[in-house]
């Protein structure tokens, strides 16, 4: 049984869309819980005025009846309220009438660090907007909605996932300093998953390894440049005697340097994933670039943007980790109905006597 996610949507287009397949039937979803995660993603310190325009809410178009999944594809939508200012500029069909609102002029000033230059070269675009709209982290909203569904599934087998920004106070001071200098900053987030039984993921093939899958899921989030599991990079400088988590007679550990994963398989300890986010590439004091139309030196595009989105990343990374753990749990415990899924999990944790 395999959980799959497909998404679509541009930052200033009509809506963001996700289709989730592979959910068991009978899973109870809570609209308020999904919307609460969407709100958490929007609330972080240092966000752009865009977050006052958007009031992200999930709509469900298919796969759910009276709050329970049908075991059929689940279709989720998050509307872009700001689209009302871009109806001409981001019209899916050739726009009618005079150009009006935002996005009417082609963008030709690629920002170092964004998708702009690689996008126009790769896809033969004459407007940077055609690259940046999909590359935008706006799109993470719908991943958070899907992550909330994954967390509901994980909740049935007593797994809880939580993300947070590391050193929040220092981070906020850095954000204030960056804003004053019309600059941007990044930061580090950490996601912890409690209650993960031993045995999710597999060492049988590298693409099955849970750490590889979590790293890919988190690295796939906009602006993430580094991911570590447990003590990660610090382990490279440690002696073996300082690096591993000794096994007690009850098969648990007193330390968790491995971050809950050994040989690509969960070991029953808390899973700990950290991600490093680079500073955002839209600077109000722009970096050097080229005007793609004239070929002349120019300053990069300046448009409304965030100073930092680290606190948002904590929520998005939480969703990504939850998604990947839910996928691994579906593979291990299967089941067409949620009761089958839970029964398989219960039988397994009883067999290995794990609590
Ligand atoms: C983003 C640029 C900004 C961010 C956006 C991501 O958008 P805008 O230019 O419309 O202000 O606010 O993030 C979101 C809209 C969001 O909901 O997270 C970018 O270039 O990646």
mmCIF file of C-alpha atoms and ligand atoms in Angstrom:
data_model
loop_
_atom_site.group_PDB
_atom_site.id
_atom_site.type_symbol
_atom_site.label_atom_id
_atom_site.label_comp_id
_atom_site.label_asym_id
_atom_site.label_seq_id
_atom_site.Cartn_x
_atom_site.Cartn_y
_atom_site.Cartn_z
ATOM 1 C CA UNK A 1 0.000 0.000 0.000
ATOM 2 C CA UNK A 2 1.657 3.159 -1.080
ATOM 3 C CA UNK A 3 0.848 6.716 -0.098
ATOM 4 C CA UNK A 4 1.331 9.231 -2.893
ATOM 5 C CA UNK A 5 1.091 12.990 -3.208
ATOM 6 C CA UNK A 6 0.807 15.122 -6.326
ATOM 7 C CA UNK A 7 0.547 18.892 -6.086
ATOM 8 C CA UNK A 8 -0.065 21.797 -8.446
ATOM 9 C CA UNK A 9 -0.334 25.543 -8.099
ATOM 10 C CA UNK A 10 1.467 28.830 -8.649
ATOM 11 C CA UNK A 11 2.094 31.422 -5.940
ATOM 12 C CA UNK A 12 -0.303 34.023 -7.388
ATOM 13 C CA UNK A 13 -2.485 31.679 -9.437
ATOM 14 C CA UNK A 14 -6.045 30.802 -8.431
ATOM 15 C CA UNK A 15 -5.233 28.010 -5.972
ATOM 16 C CA UNK A 16 -2.865 25.325 -4.707
ATOM 17 C CA UNK A 17 -3.997 21.737 -5.158
ATOM 18 C CA UNK A 18 -2.952 18.396 -3.666
ATOM 19 C CA UNK A 19 -4.135 14.904 -4.488
ATOM 20 C CA UNK A 20 -3.355 12.247 -1.891
ATOM 21 C CA UNK A 21 -3.777 8.591 -2.825
ATOM 22 C CA UNK A 22 -3.229 5.453 -0.771
ATOM 23 C CA UNK A 23 -5.022 6.511 2.418
ATOM 24 C CA UNK A 24 -7.046 3.829 4.179
ATOM 25 C CA UNK A 25 -10.817 4.236 4.365
ATOM 26 C CA UNK A 26 -12.347 5.431 7.609
ATOM 27 C CA UNK A 27 -9.578 7.807 8.697
ATOM 28 C CA UNK A 28 -11.150 10.675 10.602
ATOM 29 C CA UNK A 29 -9.925 14.110 9.524
ATOM 30 C CA UNK A 30 -10.420 17.301 11.490
ATOM 31 C CA UNK A 31 -10.772 20.435 9.381
ATOM 32 C CA UNK A 32 -9.779 22.658 12.313
ATOM 33 C CA UNK A 33 -6.560 20.692 12.863
ATOM 34 C CA UNK A 34 -5.581 21.076 9.194
ATOM 35 C CA UNK A 35 -6.429 24.790 9.240
ATOM 36 C CA UNK A 36 -4.485 25.232 12.493
ATOM 37 C CA UNK A 37 -1.340 23.896 10.788
ATOM 38 C CA UNK A 38 -1.971 26.183 7.807
ATOM 39 C CA UNK A 39 -2.201 29.107 10.219
ATOM 40 C CA UNK A 40 0.975 28.084 12.083
ATOM 41 C CA UNK A 41 2.822 28.073 8.752
ATOM 42 C CA UNK A 42 1.653 31.608 8.049
ATOM 43 C CA UNK A 43 2.423 33.069 11.452
ATOM 44 C CA UNK A 44 6.216 32.912 11.705
ATOM 45 C CA UNK A 45 8.275 35.977 12.568
ATOM 46 C CA UNK A 46 9.661 37.910 9.596
ATOM 47 C CA UNK A 47 7.021 37.039 7.012
ATOM 48 C CA UNK A 48 5.936 39.380 4.214
ATOM 49 C CA UNK A 49 2.711 41.441 4.130
ATOM 50 C CA UNK A 50 1.423 38.683 1.857
ATOM 51 C CA UNK A 51 0.504 36.780 5.013
ATOM 52 C CA UNK A 52 -2.025 39.464 5.904
ATOM 53 C CA UNK A 53 -3.706 38.902 2.564
ATOM 54 C CA UNK A 54 -3.834 35.111 2.724
ATOM 55 C CA UNK A 55 -6.126 33.324 5.194
ATOM 56 C CA UNK A 56 -5.203 29.769 4.286
ATOM 57 C CA UNK A 57 -8.013 27.270 4.699
ATOM 58 C CA UNK A 58 -8.343 23.772 3.337
ATOM 59 C CA UNK A 59 -11.168 22.787 1.007
ATOM 60 C CA UNK A 60 -11.807 19.148 0.278
ATOM 61 C CA UNK A 61 -13.198 18.321 -3.144
ATOM 62 C CA UNK A 62 -13.084 14.532 -3.095
ATOM 63 C CA UNK A 63 -12.245 11.461 -1.074
ATOM 64 C CA UNK A 64 -13.966 12.467 2.170
ATOM 65 C CA UNK A 65 -17.528 11.978 3.379
ATOM 66 C CA UNK A 66 -18.782 13.308 6.695
ATOM 67 C CA UNK A 67 -15.212 13.743 7.910
ATOM 68 C CA UNK A 68 -13.963 10.245 7.106
ATOM 69 C CA UNK A 69 -11.797 9.164 4.186
ATOM 70 C CA UNK A 70 -13.375 6.900 1.596
ATOM 71 C CA UNK A 71 -10.154 5.120 0.644
ATOM 72 C CA UNK A 72 -10.330 6.992 -2.663
ATOM 73 C CA UNK A 73 -8.116 9.870 -3.855
ATOM 74 C CA UNK A 74 -8.359 12.819 -1.482
ATOM 75 C CA UNK A 75 -8.371 16.180 -3.281
ATOM 76 C CA UNK A 76 -7.300 19.220 -1.239
ATOM 77 C CA UNK A 77 -7.378 22.869 -2.301
ATOM 78 C CA UNK A 78 -5.944 26.012 -0.687
ATOM 79 C CA UNK A 79 -7.058 29.171 -2.505
ATOM 80 C CA UNK A 80 -4.684 32.089 -3.110
ATOM 81 C CA UNK A 81 -6.657 35.131 -1.918
ATOM 82 C CA UNK A 82 -3.993 37.386 -3.486
ATOM 83 C CA UNK A 83 -4.973 36.029 -6.903
ATOM 84 C CA UNK A 84 -7.633 38.744 -7.052
ATOM 85 C CA UNK A 85 -4.759 41.216 -7.624
ATOM 86 C CA UNK A 86 -3.262 39.052 -10.368
ATOM 87 C CA UNK A 87 -6.305 37.971 -12.387
ATOM 88 C CA UNK A 88 -4.869 39.404 -15.620
ATOM 89 C CA UNK A 89 -1.194 38.682 -14.862
ATOM 90 C CA UNK A 90 -1.756 35.080 -13.759
ATOM 91 C CA UNK A 91 -4.792 34.228 -15.871
ATOM 92 C CA UNK A 92 -4.576 30.551 -16.855
ATOM 93 C CA UNK A 93 -6.100 31.404 -20.244
ATOM 94 C CA UNK A 94 -5.029 34.266 -22.534
ATOM 95 C CA UNK A 95 -6.267 37.302 -20.584
ATOM 96 C CA UNK A 96 -9.062 39.454 -21.942
ATOM 97 C CA UNK A 97 -9.185 43.247 -21.786
ATOM 98 C CA UNK A 98 -6.480 45.748 -20.897
ATOM 99 C CA UNK A 99 -3.584 44.620 -18.671
ATOM 100 C CA UNK A 100 -4.407 45.402 -15.050
ATOM 101 C CA UNK A 101 -3.188 44.526 -11.569
ATOM 102 C CA UNK A 102 0.108 42.803 -10.857
ATOM 103 C CA UNK A 103 2.254 40.584 -13.048
ATOM 104 C CA UNK A 104 1.517 42.393 -16.293
ATOM 105 C CA UNK A 105 5.155 43.140 -17.188
ATOM 106 C CA UNK A 106 7.736 40.448 -17.899
ATOM 107 C CA UNK A 107 10.372 40.029 -15.175
ATOM 108 C CA UNK A 108 13.890 39.988 -16.662
ATOM 109 C CA UNK A 109 16.097 40.497 -13.581
ATOM 110 C CA UNK A 110 16.944 37.086 -12.085
ATOM 111 C CA UNK A 111 17.650 36.937 -8.327
ATOM 112 C CA UNK A 112 20.788 35.061 -7.262
ATOM 113 C CA UNK A 113 19.627 32.156 -5.132
ATOM 114 C CA UNK A 114 16.114 31.829 -6.602
ATOM 115 C CA UNK A 115 14.932 29.620 -9.466
ATOM 116 C CA UNK A 116 14.886 32.592 -11.815
ATOM 117 C CA UNK A 117 17.969 32.116 -14.003
ATOM 118 C CA UNK A 118 18.041 28.320 -14.118
ATOM 119 C CA UNK A 119 14.287 28.321 -14.776
ATOM 120 C CA UNK A 120 14.343 30.612 -17.806
ATOM 121 C CA UNK A 121 17.289 28.740 -19.316
ATOM 122 C CA UNK A 122 15.905 25.270 -18.693
ATOM 123 C CA UNK A 123 12.325 25.902 -19.838
ATOM 124 C CA UNK A 124 13.044 28.502 -22.571
ATOM 125 C CA UNK A 125 11.055 31.226 -20.821
ATOM 126 C CA UNK A 126 11.013 34.919 -21.660
ATOM 127 C CA UNK A 127 9.486 35.946 -18.323
ATOM 128 C CA UNK A 128 11.196 35.003 -15.060
ATOM 129 C CA UNK A 129 7.731 34.948 -13.474
ATOM 130 C CA UNK A 130 7.003 31.691 -15.287
ATOM 131 C CA UNK A 131 9.786 30.094 -13.213
ATOM 132 C CA UNK A 132 9.399 31.849 -9.887
ATOM 133 C CA UNK A 133 5.678 31.283 -9.494
ATOM 134 C CA UNK A 134 5.989 27.534 -9.058
ATOM 135 C CA UNK A 135 9.363 27.639 -7.321
ATOM 136 C CA UNK A 136 7.890 29.972 -4.680
ATOM 137 C CA UNK A 137 7.543 28.656 -1.163
ATOM 138 C CA UNK A 138 3.874 29.651 -1.279
ATOM 139 C CA UNK A 139 3.404 26.136 -2.570
ATOM 140 C CA UNK A 140 4.393 24.707 0.834
ATOM 141 C CA UNK A 141 0.874 25.546 2.096
ATOM 142 C CA UNK A 142 -0.611 22.568 0.350
ATOM 143 C CA UNK A 143 2.207 20.315 1.577
ATOM 144 C CA UNK A 144 1.296 21.372 5.100
ATOM 145 C CA UNK A 145 -2.334 20.412 4.434
ATOM 146 C CA UNK A 146 -1.191 16.984 3.198
ATOM 147 C CA UNK A 147 1.166 16.734 6.184
ATOM 148 C CA UNK A 148 -1.782 17.346 8.527
ATOM 149 C CA UNK A 149 -3.562 14.401 6.894
ATOM 150 C CA UNK A 150 -0.397 12.316 7.387
ATOM 151 C CA UNK A 151 -0.306 13.352 11.052
ATOM 152 C CA UNK A 152 -3.925 12.191 11.458
ATOM 153 C CA UNK A 153 -2.928 8.796 10.078
ATOM 154 C CA UNK A 154 0.160 8.633 12.298
ATOM 155 C CA UNK A 155 -2.002 9.570 15.278
ATOM 156 C CA UNK A 156 -3.920 6.298 14.901
ATOM 157 C CA UNK A 157 -0.671 4.443 15.649
ATOM 158 C CA UNK A 158 0.415 6.833 18.374
ATOM 159 C CA UNK A 159 3.139 8.667 16.462
ATOM 160 C CA UNK A 160 3.421 12.436 17.033
ATOM 161 C CA UNK A 161 5.573 14.788 14.940
ATOM 162 C CA UNK A 162 6.584 18.293 15.937
ATOM 163 C CA UNK A 163 8.812 20.917 14.336
ATOM 164 C CA UNK A 164 10.327 24.072 15.828
ATOM 165 C CA UNK A 165 12.853 26.725 14.946
ATOM 166 C CA UNK A 166 16.140 26.371 16.847
ATOM 167 C CA UNK A 167 17.220 29.322 19.057
ATOM 168 C CA UNK A 168 14.043 31.316 18.483
ATOM 169 C CA UNK A 169 15.105 34.362 20.480
ATOM 170 C CA UNK A 170 18.451 34.753 18.740
ATOM 171 C CA UNK A 171 16.686 34.122 15.444
ATOM 172 C CA UNK A 172 14.189 36.928 16.040
ATOM 173 C CA UNK A 173 16.999 39.348 16.885
ATOM 174 C CA UNK A 174 18.776 38.392 13.649
ATOM 175 C CA UNK A 175 15.550 38.906 11.707
ATOM 176 C CA UNK A 176 15.147 42.400 13.196
ATOM 177 C CA UNK A 177 18.754 43.246 12.307
ATOM 178 C CA UNK A 178 18.317 41.934 8.763
ATOM 179 C CA UNK A 179 15.098 43.876 8.233
ATOM 180 C CA UNK A 180 16.779 47.095 9.373
ATOM 181 C CA UNK A 181 19.502 46.508 6.783
ATOM 182 C CA UNK A 182 17.024 45.478 4.052
ATOM 183 C CA UNK A 183 18.637 42.055 4.119
ATOM 184 C CA UNK A 184 17.413 38.488 4.764
ATOM 185 C CA UNK A 185 18.442 35.614 7.051
ATOM 186 C CA UNK A 186 18.090 31.856 7.306
ATOM 187 C CA UNK A 187 18.285 29.541 10.274
ATOM 188 C CA UNK A 188 17.934 26.001 11.576
ATOM 189 C CA UNK A 189 14.790 23.997 12.348
ATOM 190 C CA UNK A 190 14.393 20.700 14.139
ATOM 191 C CA UNK A 191 11.665 18.082 13.771
ATOM 192 C CA UNK A 192 11.124 15.337 16.349
ATOM 193 C CA UNK A 193 8.905 12.291 15.886
ATOM 194 C CA UNK A 194 7.881 10.404 19.029
ATOM 195 C CA UNK A 195 6.386 6.926 19.162
ATOM 196 C CA UNK A 196 7.955 5.614 15.957
ATOM 197 C CA UNK A 197 8.365 1.848 16.408
ATOM 198 C CA UNK A 198 11.565 0.091 15.335
ATOM 199 C CA UNK A 199 11.407 -1.157 11.771
ATOM 200 C CA UNK A 200 10.186 1.683 9.537
ATOM 201 C CA UNK A 201 12.341 1.913 6.420
ATOM 202 C CA UNK A 202 14.783 -0.759 5.311
ATOM 203 C CA UNK A 203 18.485 -1.311 4.697
ATOM 204 C CA UNK A 204 17.597 -3.616 1.773
ATOM 205 C CA UNK A 205 18.008 -0.858 -0.825
ATOM 206 C CA UNK A 206 19.267 2.689 -0.549
ATOM 207 C CA UNK A 207 16.008 4.213 -1.721
ATOM 208 C CA UNK A 208 14.211 2.360 1.091
ATOM 209 C CA UNK A 209 16.373 3.823 3.842
ATOM 210 C CA UNK A 210 14.283 5.976 6.134
ATOM 211 C CA UNK A 211 17.075 8.508 6.671
ATOM 212 C CA UNK A 212 17.566 8.902 2.916
ATOM 213 C CA UNK A 213 13.839 9.363 2.452
ATOM 214 C CA UNK A 214 13.539 11.910 5.251
ATOM 215 C CA UNK A 215 16.555 13.809 3.953
ATOM 216 C CA UNK A 216 15.067 13.956 0.449
ATOM 217 C CA UNK A 217 11.681 15.029 1.790
ATOM 218 C CA UNK A 218 13.184 17.839 3.855
ATOM 219 C CA UNK A 219 15.798 18.880 1.277
ATOM 220 C CA UNK A 220 12.929 19.156 -1.200
ATOM 221 C CA UNK A 221 11.569 22.144 0.702
ATOM 222 C CA UNK A 222 12.422 25.573 -0.719
ATOM 223 C CA UNK A 223 15.641 27.176 0.639
ATOM 224 C CA UNK A 224 16.867 24.096 2.534
ATOM 225 C CA UNK A 225 20.592 23.575 1.943
ATOM 226 C CA UNK A 226 21.462 20.990 4.583
ATOM 227 C CA UNK A 227 19.795 18.153 6.495
ATOM 228 C CA UNK A 228 21.153 16.082 9.363
ATOM 229 C CA UNK A 229 19.737 13.163 11.328
ATOM 230 C CA UNK A 230 20.585 13.016 15.033
ATOM 231 C CA UNK A 231 24.085 14.342 15.715
ATOM 232 C CA UNK A 232 24.711 14.308 11.945
ATOM 233 C CA UNK A 233 27.842 16.250 10.998
ATOM 234 C CA UNK A 234 29.164 16.274 14.572
ATOM 235 C CA UNK A 235 29.493 12.478 14.455
ATOM 236 C CA UNK A 236 32.212 12.807 11.834
ATOM 237 C CA UNK A 237 34.535 14.253 14.463
ATOM 238 C CA UNK A 238 33.660 11.868 17.300
ATOM 239 C CA UNK A 239 35.276 8.576 18.315
ATOM 240 C CA UNK A 240 33.138 5.474 17.848
ATOM 241 C CA UNK A 241 32.902 5.106 21.595
ATOM 242 C CA UNK A 242 31.305 8.567 21.731
ATOM 243 C CA UNK A 243 29.141 8.228 18.649
ATOM 244 C CA UNK A 244 26.912 5.190 19.123
ATOM 245 C CA UNK A 245 23.964 4.577 21.415
ATOM 246 C CA UNK A 246 24.611 1.605 23.689
ATOM 247 C CA UNK A 247 21.828 -0.956 23.997
ATOM 248 C CA UNK A 248 20.245 -1.708 27.370
ATOM 249 C CA UNK A 249 18.743 -5.079 28.273
ATOM 250 C CA UNK A 250 15.259 -3.678 27.556
ATOM 251 C CA UNK A 251 16.569 -2.874 24.040
ATOM 252 C CA UNK A 252 16.181 0.883 24.520
ATOM 253 C CA UNK A 253 19.010 3.461 24.678
ATOM 254 C CA UNK A 254 20.164 6.123 27.121
ATOM 255 C CA UNK A 255 21.490 8.341 24.331
ATOM 256 C CA UNK A 256 20.124 9.130 20.871
ATOM 257 C CA UNK A 257 23.026 10.340 18.752
ATOM 258 C CA UNK A 258 21.697 8.340 15.812
ATOM 259 C CA UNK A 259 18.503 10.409 15.836
ATOM 260 C CA UNK A 260 16.334 7.307 15.981
ATOM 261 C CA UNK A 261 17.624 5.698 12.790
ATOM 262 C CA UNK A 262 20.329 3.049 12.314
ATOM 263 C CA UNK A 263 21.164 1.537 8.911
ATOM 264 C CA UNK A 264 18.199 3.353 7.406
ATOM 265 C CA UNK A 265 15.729 1.729 9.805
ATOM 266 C CA UNK A 266 13.951 3.368 12.751
ATOM 267 C CA UNK A 267 15.302 1.952 16.023
ATOM 268 C CA UNK A 268 12.453 2.926 18.334
ATOM 269 C CA UNK A 269 14.034 6.091 19.713
ATOM 270 C CA UNK A 270 12.831 9.587 18.895
ATOM 271 C CA UNK A 271 13.529 10.541 15.296
ATOM 272 C CA UNK A 272 15.398 13.844 15.126
ATOM 273 C CA UNK A 273 15.855 15.687 11.828
ATOM 274 C CA UNK A 274 17.455 19.120 11.499
ATOM 275 C CA UNK A 275 17.432 21.350 8.446
ATOM 276 C CA UNK A 276 19.504 24.411 7.561
ATOM 277 C CA UNK A 277 17.684 27.137 5.633
ATOM 278 C CA UNK A 278 19.614 29.655 3.576
ATOM 279 C CA UNK A 279 18.723 33.366 3.685
ATOM 280 C CA UNK A 280 15.873 34.122 1.272
ATOM 281 C CA UNK A 281 17.005 35.385 -2.134
ATOM 282 C CA UNK A 282 14.683 38.390 -2.543
ATOM 283 C CA UNK A 283 16.623 41.258 -0.976
ATOM 284 C CA UNK A 284 15.212 44.775 -0.671
ATOM 285 C CA UNK A 285 18.844 45.867 -1.236
ATOM 286 C CA UNK A 286 19.332 43.780 -4.367
ATOM 287 C CA UNK A 287 22.377 41.768 -5.437
ATOM 288 C CA UNK A 288 24.186 42.075 -8.750
ATOM 289 C CA UNK A 289 22.560 40.373 -11.712
ATOM 290 C CA UNK A 290 22.010 40.714 -15.446
ATOM 291 C CA UNK A 291 19.049 42.112 -17.366
ATOM 292 C CA UNK A 292 18.141 39.142 -19.534
ATOM 293 C CA UNK A 293 16.577 41.409 -22.154
ATOM 294 C CA UNK A 294 19.476 43.835 -22.675
ATOM 295 C CA UNK A 295 22.358 41.674 -21.491
ATOM 296 C CA UNK A 296 23.534 44.599 -19.349
ATOM 297 C CA UNK A 297 24.590 44.456 -15.727
ATOM 298 C CA UNK A 298 21.618 45.182 -13.487
ATOM 299 C CA UNK A 299 20.293 44.751 -9.992
ATOM 300 C CA UNK A 300 18.156 41.734 -9.220
ATOM 301 C CA UNK A 301 14.384 41.874 -8.955
ATOM 302 C CA UNK A 302 13.010 43.551 -5.847
ATOM 303 C CA UNK A 303 9.489 42.571 -4.903
ATOM 304 C CA UNK A 304 7.483 42.111 -1.729
ATOM 305 C CA UNK A 305 8.987 39.222 0.200
ATOM 306 C CA UNK A 306 9.778 37.775 3.615
ATOM 307 C CA UNK A 307 12.846 38.729 5.687
ATOM 308 C CA UNK A 308 12.918 35.134 6.960
ATOM 309 C CA UNK A 309 10.667 32.098 6.809
ATOM 310 C CA UNK A 310 12.460 29.888 9.338
ATOM 311 C CA UNK A 311 9.478 29.506 11.664
ATOM 312 C CA UNK A 312 7.350 28.623 8.645
ATOM 313 C CA UNK A 313 9.979 26.061 7.637
ATOM 314 C CA UNK A 314 9.584 24.378 11.032
ATOM 315 C CA UNK A 315 5.929 23.699 10.186
ATOM 316 C CA UNK A 316 6.688 22.691 6.609
ATOM 317 C CA UNK A 317 9.504 20.345 7.680
ATOM 318 C CA UNK A 318 7.193 18.840 10.289
ATOM 319 C CA UNK A 319 4.717 18.143 7.486
ATOM 320 C CA UNK A 320 7.439 16.624 5.279
ATOM 321 C CA UNK A 321 8.682 14.327 8.050
ATOM 322 C CA UNK A 322 5.112 13.341 8.920
ATOM 323 C CA UNK A 323 4.394 12.612 5.277
ATOM 324 C CA UNK A 324 7.450 10.394 4.891
ATOM 325 C CA UNK A 325 6.795 8.526 8.151
ATOM 326 C CA UNK A 326 3.167 7.990 7.135
ATOM 327 C CA UNK A 327 4.363 6.619 3.808
ATOM 328 C CA UNK A 328 6.755 4.229 5.549
ATOM 329 C CA UNK A 329 4.019 3.191 8.005
ATOM 330 C CA UNK A 330 1.597 2.504 5.128
ATOM 331 C CA UNK A 331 4.204 0.275 3.503
ATOM 332 C CA UNK A 332 4.749 -1.651 6.715
ATOM 333 C CA UNK A 333 1.196 -1.955 8.039
ATOM 334 C CA UNK A 334 -0.964 -1.718 4.879
ATOM 335 C CA UNK A 335 -4.712 -2.177 5.172
ATOM 336 C CA UNK A 336 -7.658 -0.907 3.129
ATOM 337 C CA UNK A 337 -9.506 0.211 6.246
ATOM 338 C CA UNK A 338 -7.918 2.238 9.025
ATOM 339 C CA UNK A 339 -8.832 -0.531 11.482
ATOM 340 C CA UNK A 340 -6.755 -3.029 9.466
ATOM 341 C CA UNK A 341 -3.824 -0.608 9.503
ATOM 342 C CA UNK A 342 -4.031 -0.131 13.273
ATOM 343 C CA UNK A 343 -4.502 -3.875 13.906
ATOM 344 C CA UNK A 344 -1.365 -4.682 11.879
ATOM 345 C CA UNK A 345 0.601 -2.070 13.846
ATOM 346 C CA UNK A 346 -0.706 -3.436 17.161
ATOM 347 C CA UNK A 347 0.181 -7.027 16.224
ATOM 348 C CA UNK A 348 3.670 -5.926 15.236
ATOM 349 C CA UNK A 349 4.461 -3.910 18.378
ATOM 350 C CA UNK A 350 3.185 -6.841 20.452
ATOM 351 C CA UNK A 351 5.428 -9.256 18.560
ATOM 352 C CA UNK A 352 8.514 -7.147 19.203
ATOM 353 C CA UNK A 353 7.268 -6.226 22.694
ATOM 354 C CA UNK A 354 7.917 -2.561 21.994
ATOM 355 C CA UNK A 355 6.393 0.290 23.969
HETATM 356 C C1 LIG B 1 8.035 33.802 -1.837
HETATM 357 C C2 LIG B 1 7.815 35.180 -1.880
HETATM 358 C C3 LIG B 1 6.750 35.831 -1.070
HETATM 359 C C4 LIG B 1 6.415 34.960 0.108
HETATM 360 C C5 LIG B 1 6.023 33.601 -0.454
HETATM 361 C C6 LIG B 1 7.266 32.923 -0.956
HETATM 362 O O1 LIG B 1 5.553 35.964 -1.796
HETATM 363 P P1 LIG B 1 5.016 37.387 -2.246
HETATM 364 O O2 LIG B 1 6.010 37.850 -3.241
HETATM 365 O O3 LIG B 1 3.654 37.147 -2.841
HETATM 366 O O4 LIG B 1 4.965 38.256 -0.998
HETATM 367 O O5 LIG B 1 5.410 35.556 0.894
HETATM 368 O O6 LIG B 1 5.438 32.795 0.522
HETATM 369 C C7 LIG B 1 4.083 32.771 0.589
HETATM 370 C C8 LIG B 1 3.257 33.530 -0.108
HETATM 371 C C9 LIG B 1 3.584 31.784 1.556
HETATM 372 O O7 LIG B 1 2.363 31.666 1.726
HETATM 373 O O8 LIG B 1 4.436 31.108 2.147
HETATM 374 C C10 LIG B 1 9.045 33.169 -2.678
HETATM 375 O O9 LIG B 1 9.580 33.824 -3.591
HETATM 376 O O10 LIG B 1 9.385 31.990 -2.464
#
